[in-house]
């Protein structure tokens, strides 16, 4: 720790029985190919150096369980990282990584993946293959969305997404029912989940998203008393629903996208503040029951006939 080592001696390749190597807080600028000979390593810690790349030979460390290389200058990972099948912890925060290799899907024993403070704009859908993952740290990147495959991470307990440019969280995240820490703060353009739901914290968000996912099968969705000030866009996209109940939310209006829910047979809007209905309601040609009591309607759209 805290030396001024700029490179590892080539003779280290003879340390074939070494299990742990820590070169933290030094001045390493590169790792040589000799690192690949140290195949007994289970822990490699290179935090706080000046590394810009990792050698392909890193993939020869097939016994590696913990790999920490935070606070360096990495812009990418070698595809050979996918050979480190025993990895359980991969710490990559505070680098300049712009993308993750698809081969990450091979790291099926990975439990902790930390990528805070990088330059990521997207996460590959192959992330869904990391079935053992418990923690996924993606705060302080440039993400605008995350793949729906995150919903396959059924052991996930922490999902950190603060300080990105996220617009929407896929509703499949609701399937991650073990989540107890879902951080979405400082995503100023976030619309899914709506702010009224996001303000309820992790449990409230997961319950909301899970309800939406389940409604795809049951074809019935009840979002009564959720304090919604508009019908969420993700709800209007559930065009397989036949029943939608939105009692007592204080809705001042309905978004026109409600007209895309063409399989609705029941739409109940009791106890809101609706002064009018959008003309697109006339697209709901299968509608058999429309309940609008307790609103402020003075007339119905002419398109309803």
CSV table of C-alpha atoms in Angstrom, one decimal:
chain,number,residue,atom,x,y,z
A,1,UNK,CA,0.0,0.0,0.0
A,2,UNK,CA,0.9,3.6,-0.6
A,3,UNK,CA,4.3,3.1,-2.3
A,4,UNK,CA,5.4,4.4,-5.7
A,5,UNK,CA,5.5,1.1,-7.6
A,6,UNK,CA,5.2,1.9,-11.4
A,7,UNK,CA,5.5,-1.7,-12.7
A,8,UNK,CA,5.6,-5.2,-11.3
A,9,UNK,CA,8.9,-7.1,-11.8
A,10,UNK,CA,8.7,-9.7,-14.5
A,11,UNK,CA,10.0,-12.3,-12.1
A,12,UNK,CA,6.6,-12.3,-10.4
A,13,UNK,CA,5.5,-14.8,-13.1
A,14,UNK,CA,7.3,-17.4,-11.0
A,15,UNK,CA,4.9,-16.9,-8.1
A,16,UNK,CA,2.6,-19.5,-9.4
A,17,UNK,CA,1.3,-20.5,-5.9
A,18,UNK,CA,0.5,-17.0,-4.8
A,19,UNK,CA,-3.1,-16.6,-3.7
A,20,UNK,CA,-3.4,-12.9,-2.9
A,21,UNK,CA,-1.8,-9.8,-4.5
A,22,UNK,CA,-2.5,-6.3,-3.4
A,23,UNK,CA,-0.8,-3.3,-5.0
A,24,UNK,CA,-3.1,-0.6,-3.8
A,25,UNK,CA,-2.4,3.2,-3.9
A,26,UNK,CA,0.7,3.0,-6.0
A,27,UNK,CA,1.7,4.4,-9.5
A,28,UNK,CA,1.2,1.3,-11.7
A,29,UNK,CA,0.8,2.4,-15.3
A,30,UNK,CA,0.5,-1.0,-16.8
A,31,UNK,CA,0.3,-4.7,-16.0
A,32,UNK,CA,2.6,-7.0,-18.0
A,33,UNK,CA,1.7,-10.3,-19.5
A,34,UNK,CA,3.5,-12.1,-16.7
A,35,UNK,CA,0.3,-11.6,-14.6
A,36,UNK,CA,-1.2,-14.4,-16.6
A,37,UNK,CA,1.3,-17.0,-15.1
A,38,UNK,CA,-0.1,-16.3,-11.5
A,39,UNK,CA,-3.0,-18.6,-12.1
A,40,UNK,CA,-3.4,-19.5,-8.4
A,41,UNK,CA,-4.5,-15.9,-7.5
A,42,UNK,CA,-7.9,-15.7,-5.8
A,43,UNK,CA,-7.6,-12.0,-4.9
A,44,UNK,CA,-6.1,-9.2,-7.0
A,45,UNK,CA,-6.4,-5.6,-5.7
A,46,UNK,CA,-5.1,-2.8,-7.9
A,47,UNK,CA,-7.2,0.1,-6.6
A,48,UNK,CA,-5.9,3.6,-6.9
A,49,UNK,CA,-3.2,3.4,-9.6
A,50,UNK,CA,-2.8,4.8,-13.1
A,51,UNK,CA,-3.8,1.8,-15.2
A,52,UNK,CA,-5.3,2.6,-18.6
A,53,UNK,CA,-5.7,-0.9,-19.8
A,54,UNK,CA,-5.7,-4.5,-18.6
A,55,UNK,CA,-3.8,-7.2,-20.4
A,56,UNK,CA,-5.5,-10.0,-22.2
A,57,UNK,CA,-3.7,-12.4,-19.9
A,58,UNK,CA,-6.0,-11.3,-17.1
A,59,UNK,CA,-8.3,-14.0,-18.4
A,60,UNK,CA,-5.7,-16.7,-17.4
A,61,UNK,CA,-6.5,-16.0,-13.7
A,62,UNK,CA,-9.2,-18.7,-13.7
A,63,UNK,CA,-9.2,-19.0,-9.9
A,64,UNK,CA,-9.8,-15.3,-9.3
A,65,UNK,CA,-12.6,-14.6,-6.8
A,66,UNK,CA,-12.1,-11.0,-5.9
A,67,UNK,CA,-10.8,-8.4,-8.4
A,68,UNK,CA,-10.6,-4.8,-7.4
A,69,UNK,CA,-9.3,-2.2,-9.8
A,70,UNK,CA,-11.2,1.0,-8.7
A,71,UNK,CA,-9.8,4.5,-9.1
A,72,UNK,CA,-7.7,3.9,-12.2
A,73,UNK,CA,-8.0,5.2,-15.8
A,74,UNK,CA,-9.5,2.2,-17.5
A,75,UNK,CA,-11.7,2.8,-20.6
A,76,UNK,CA,-12.6,-0.8,-21.3
A,77,UNK,CA,-12.2,-4.3,-20.1
A,78,UNK,CA,-10.6,-7.1,-22.1
A,79,UNK,CA,-13.0,-9.7,-23.5
A,80,UNK,CA,-10.8,-12.3,-21.7
A,81,UNK,CA,-12.4,-11.3,-18.4
A,82,UNK,CA,-15.1,-13.7,-19.3
A,83,UNK,CA,-12.7,-16.5,-18.6
A,84,UNK,CA,-12.6,-15.7,-14.9
A,85,UNK,CA,-15.6,-17.9,-14.2
A,86,UNK,CA,-15.1,-18.0,-10.4
A,87,UNK,CA,-15.2,-14.2,-9.9
A,88,UNK,CA,-17.6,-13.2,-7.1
A,89,UNK,CA,-16.6,-9.6,-6.7
A,90,UNK,CA,-15.6,-7.2,-9.5
A,91,UNK,CA,-15.0,-3.6,-8.4
A,92,UNK,CA,-14.5,-1.1,-11.3
A,93,UNK,CA,-15.7,2.1,-9.9
A,94,UNK,CA,-14.1,5.5,-10.6
A,95,UNK,CA,-12.6,4.7,-14.0
A,96,UNK,CA,-13.6,5.9,-17.5
A,97,UNK,CA,-15.2,2.7,-18.8
A,98,UNK,CA,-17.6,3.4,-21.6
A,99,UNK,CA,-19.0,-0.1,-22.3
A,100,UNK,CA,-19.1,-3.6,-20.8
A,101,UNK,CA,-18.1,-6.6,-22.9
A,102,UNK,CA,-20.9,-9.0,-23.8
A,103,UNK,CA,-18.8,-11.8,-22.4
A,104,UNK,CA,-19.8,-10.6,-18.9
A,105,UNK,CA,-22.6,-13.2,-19.3
A,106,UNK,CA,-20.0,-15.9,-18.5
A,107,UNK,CA,-19.5,-14.6,-14.9
A,108,UNK,CA,-22.4,-16.6,-13.5
A,109,UNK,CA,-20.9,-16.7,-10.0
A,110,UNK,CA,-20.5,-13.0,-9.8
A,111,UNK,CA,-22.3,-11.5,-6.7
A,112,UNK,CA,-21.0,-7.9,-6.6
A,113,UNK,CA,-20.4,-5.7,-9.6
A,114,UNK,CA,-19.4,-2.1,-8.9
A,115,UNK,CA,-19.2,0.4,-11.8
A,116,UNK,CA,-19.9,3.7,-10.0
A,117,UNK,CA,-18.5,6.8,-11.6
A,118,UNK,CA,-17.7,5.6,-15.2
A,119,UNK,CA,-18.9,6.7,-18.6
A,120,UNK,CA,-21.4,3.9,-19.3
A,121,UNK,CA,-24.3,4.8,-21.7
A,122,UNK,CA,-25.8,1.4,-21.7
A,123,UNK,CA,-25.7,-2.0,-20.1
A,124,UNK,CA,-25.7,-5.1,-22.3
A,125,UNK,CA,-28.8,-7.3,-22.0
A,126,UNK,CA,-26.4,-10.2,-21.1
A,127,UNK,CA,-26.4,-8.7,-17.6
A,128,UNK,CA,-29.4,-10.9,-17.1
A,129,UNK,CA,-27.2,-14.0,-17.1
A,130,UNK,CA,-25.5,-13.1,-13.8
A,131,UNK,CA,-28.0,-15.2,-11.8
A,132,UNK,CA,-26.0,-15.0,-8.5
A,133,UNK,CA,-25.7,-11.2,-8.5
A,134,UNK,CA,-26.6,-9.5,-5.2
A,135,UNK,CA,-25.3,-6.0,-5.8
A,136,UNK,CA,-25.2,-3.9,-9.0
A,137,UNK,CA,-23.7,-0.4,-8.5
A,138,UNK,CA,-24.2,1.8,-11.6
A,139,UNK,CA,-24.6,5.3,-10.1
A,140,UNK,CA,-22.9,8.3,-11.6
A,141,UNK,CA,-22.8,7.1,-15.2
A,142,UNK,CA,-24.6,8.3,-18.4
A,143,UNK,CA,-27.3,5.7,-18.6
A,144,UNK,CA,-30.6,6.6,-20.2
A,145,UNK,CA,-32.1,3.2,-19.6
A,146,UNK,CA,-31.3,-0.3,-18.3
A,147,UNK,CA,-32.3,-3.6,-20.0
A,148,UNK,CA,-35.4,-5.4,-19.0
A,149,UNK,CA,-33.2,-8.5,-18.5
A,150,UNK,CA,-32.2,-7.0,-15.1
A,151,UNK,CA,-35.6,-8.5,-14.0
A,152,UNK,CA,-33.9,-11.9,-14.3
A,153,UNK,CA,-31.6,-11.1,-11.3
A,154,UNK,CA,-33.8,-12.7,-8.7
A,155,UNK,CA,-31.1,-12.6,-6.0
A,156,UNK,CA,-30.5,-8.9,-6.5
A,157,UNK,CA,-30.5,-6.9,-3.2
A,158,UNK,CA,-28.9,-3.6,-4.2
A,159,UNK,CA,-29.4,-1.7,-7.4
A,160,UNK,CA,-27.8,1.7,-7.4
A,161,UNK,CA,-28.8,4.0,-10.3
A,162,UNK,CA,-28.4,7.5,-8.8
A,163,UNK,CA,-27.0,10.3,-10.9
A,164,UNK,CA,-27.6,9.1,-14.4
A,165,UNK,CA,-29.9,10.3,-17.1
A,166,UNK,CA,-32.4,7.6,-16.8
A,167,UNK,CA,-35.8,8.1,-18.4
A,168,UNK,CA,-37.5,4.8,-17.7
A,169,UNK,CA,-36.9,1.8,-15.5
A,170,UNK,CA,-38.3,-1.4,-17.1
A,171,UNK,CA,-41.3,-2.8,-15.2
A,172,UNK,CA,-39.5,-6.2,-15.1
A,173,UNK,CA,-37.3,-4.8,-12.3
A,174,UNK,CA,-40.4,-5.5,-10.2
A,175,UNK,CA,-39.5,-9.2,-10.4
A,176,UNK,CA,-36.4,-8.5,-8.3
A,177,UNK,CA,-38.4,-9.0,-5.1
A,178,UNK,CA,-35.3,-9.3,-2.9
A,179,UNK,CA,-34.3,-5.7,-3.6
A,180,UNK,CA,-34.1,-3.7,-0.4
A,181,UNK,CA,-32.0,-0.8,-1.8
A,182,UNK,CA,-33.1,0.7,-5.1
A,183,UNK,CA,-31.6,4.2,-5.5
A,184,UNK,CA,-33.0,6.4,-8.3
A,185,UNK,CA,-32.3,9.9,-7.0
A,186,UNK,CA,-30.8,12.6,-9.3
A,187,UNK,CA,-32.2,11.3,-12.5
A,188,UNK,CA,-34.0,14.5,-13.5
A,189,UNK,CA,-35.8,13.1,-16.6
A,190,UNK,CA,-37.1,9.9,-14.9
A,191,UNK,CA,-40.8,9.2,-15.8
A,192,UNK,CA,-41.0,5.5,-15.0
A,193,UNK,CA,-41.7,5.0,-12.2
A,194,UNK,CA,-43.6,8.3,-11.7
A,195,UNK,CA,-42.4,10.6,-8.9
A,196,UNK,CA,-45.3,9.7,-6.6
A,197,UNK,CA,-44.2,6.1,-6.7
A,198,UNK,CA,-40.5,6.8,-6.6
A,199,UNK,CA,-41.1,8.8,-3.4
A,200,UNK,CA,-42.4,5.7,-1.7
A,201,UNK,CA,-38.9,4.2,-1.6
A,202,UNK,CA,-37.7,0.8,-2.7
A,203,UNK,CA,-40.6,-1.3,-1.4
A,204,UNK,CA,-43.2,1.0,-2.9
A,205,UNK,CA,-41.4,1.0,-6.3
A,206,UNK,CA,-41.0,-2.7,-6.5
A,207,UNK,CA,-44.6,-3.3,-5.5
A,208,UNK,CA,-45.8,-0.9,-8.2
A,209,UNK,CA,-43.6,-2.4,-10.9
A,210,UNK,CA,-44.5,-6.0,-9.9
A,211,UNK,CA,-48.2,-5.1,-10.0
A,212,UNK,CA,-47.7,-4.0,-13.6
A,213,UNK,CA,-45.8,-7.1,-14.6
A,214,UNK,CA,-48.5,-9.4,-13.1
A,215,UNK,CA,-51.2,-7.5,-14.8
A,216,UNK,CA,-49.8,-8.6,-18.2
A,217,UNK,CA,-51.0,-12.1,-17.2
A,218,UNK,CA,-54.1,-11.3,-15.2
A,219,UNK,CA,-55.1,-8.5,-17.7
A,220,UNK,CA,-56.4,-6.5,-14.7
A,221,UNK,CA,-54.8,-3.6,-13.0
A,222,UNK,CA,-55.9,-1.7,-10.0
A,223,UNK,CA,-54.0,1.5,-9.1
A,224,UNK,CA,-56.5,3.1,-6.8
A,225,UNK,CA,-55.3,5.6,-4.2
A,226,UNK,CA,-51.7,5.9,-5.5
A,227,UNK,CA,-51.7,9.7,-5.5
A,228,UNK,CA,-51.0,9.7,-9.2
A,229,UNK,CA,-51.4,13.1,-11.0
A,230,UNK,CA,-51.5,11.5,-14.4
A,231,UNK,CA,-51.9,8.0,-15.9
A,232,UNK,CA,-48.3,6.7,-16.2
A,233,UNK,CA,-47.1,6.0,-19.7
A,234,UNK,CA,-46.1,2.5,-18.8
A,235,UNK,CA,-49.7,1.8,-17.9
A,236,UNK,CA,-51.0,3.0,-21.2
A,237,UNK,CA,-48.6,0.6,-22.9
A,238,UNK,CA,-50.3,-2.4,-21.3
A,239,UNK,CA,-52.6,-2.9,-24.3
A,240,UNK,CA,-53.5,-6.4,-23.3
A,241,UNK,CA,-55.4,-5.2,-20.2
A,242,UNK,CA,-59.2,-5.6,-20.1
A,243,UNK,CA,-59.7,-3.9,-16.7
A,244,UNK,CA,-58.2,-0.7,-15.5
A,245,UNK,CA,-59.2,0.8,-12.1
A,246,UNK,CA,-57.9,4.3,-11.1
A,247,UNK,CA,-60.1,5.2,-8.2
A,248,UNK,CA,-59.3,8.2,-6.0
A,249,UNK,CA,-55.9,9.4,-7.4
A,250,UNK,CA,-56.8,13.0,-7.8
A,251,UNK,CA,-56.2,12.8,-11.6
A,252,UNK,CA,-56.9,16.2,-13.3
A,253,UNK,CA,-56.8,14.6,-16.7
A,254,UNK,CA,-56.2,11.5,-18.7
A,255,UNK,CA,-53.3,11.3,-21.2
A,256,UNK,CA,-54.4,10.7,-24.8
A,257,UNK,CA,-52.4,7.4,-24.8
A,258,UNK,CA,-55.2,5.8,-22.9
A,259,UNK,CA,-56.7,5.3,-26.3
A,260,UNK,CA,-54.1,2.7,-27.1
A,261,UNK,CA,-55.6,0.3,-24.5
A,262,UNK,CA,-58.0,-1.1,-27.1
A,263,UNK,CA,-58.7,-4.3,-25.2
A,264,UNK,CA,-60.3,-2.5,-22.2
A,265,UNK,CA,-63.8,-3.7,-21.4
A,266,UNK,CA,-63.9,-1.9,-18.0
A,267,UNK,CA,-62.4,1.5,-17.2
A,268,UNK,CA,-63.2,2.9,-13.7
A,269,UNK,CA,-62.2,6.5,-12.9
A,270,UNK,CA,-64.3,7.1,-9.7
A,271,UNK,CA,-63.2,9.9,-7.4
A,272,UNK,CA,-60.8,12.0,-9.4
A,273,UNK,CA,-60.8,15.6,-10.6
A,274,UNK,CA,-61.4,15.0,-14.3
A,275,UNK,CA,-63.0,17.9,-16.1
A,276,UNK,CA,-62.9,16.2,-19.5
A,277,UNK,CA,-62.0,13.0,-21.2
A,278,UNK,CA,-59.7,12.8,-24.2
A,279,UNK,CA,-61.2,12.2,-27.6
A,280,UNK,CA,-59.0,9.1,-27.9
A,281,UNK,CA,-61.4,7.3,-25.4
A,282,UNK,CA,-63.5,6.6,-28.5
A,283,UNK,CA,-60.8,4.2,-29.6
A,284,UNK,CA,-61.8,1.8,-26.8
A,285,UNK,CA,-64.4,0.0,-28.9
A,286,UNK,CA,-64.5,-3.0,-26.6
A,287,UNK,CA,-65.4,-0.9,-23.6
A,288,UNK,CA,-68.5,-2.2,-21.8
A,289,UNK,CA,-68.3,-0.3,-18.5
A,290,UNK,CA,-67.0,3.3,-18.0
A,291,UNK,CA,-67.4,4.6,-14.4
A,292,UNK,CA,-66.8,8.3,-14.0
A,293,UNK,CA,-68.7,9.2,-10.8
A,294,UNK,CA,-67.2,11.7,-8.4
A,295,UNK,CA,-65.4,13.8,-11.0
A,296,UNK,CA,-65.9,17.3,-12.4
A,297,UNK,CA,-67.1,16.3,-15.9
A,298,UNK,CA,-69.5,18.6,-17.6
A,299,UNK,CA,-69.7,16.8,-20.9
A,300,UNK,CA,-68.3,13.7,-22.7
A,301,UNK,CA,-66.3,13.8,-25.9
A,302,UNK,CA,-68.5,14.1,-29.0
A,303,UNK,CA,-66.6,11.1,-30.4
A,304,UNK,CA,-68.4,8.9,-27.8
A,305,UNK,CA,-71.6,9.6,-29.6
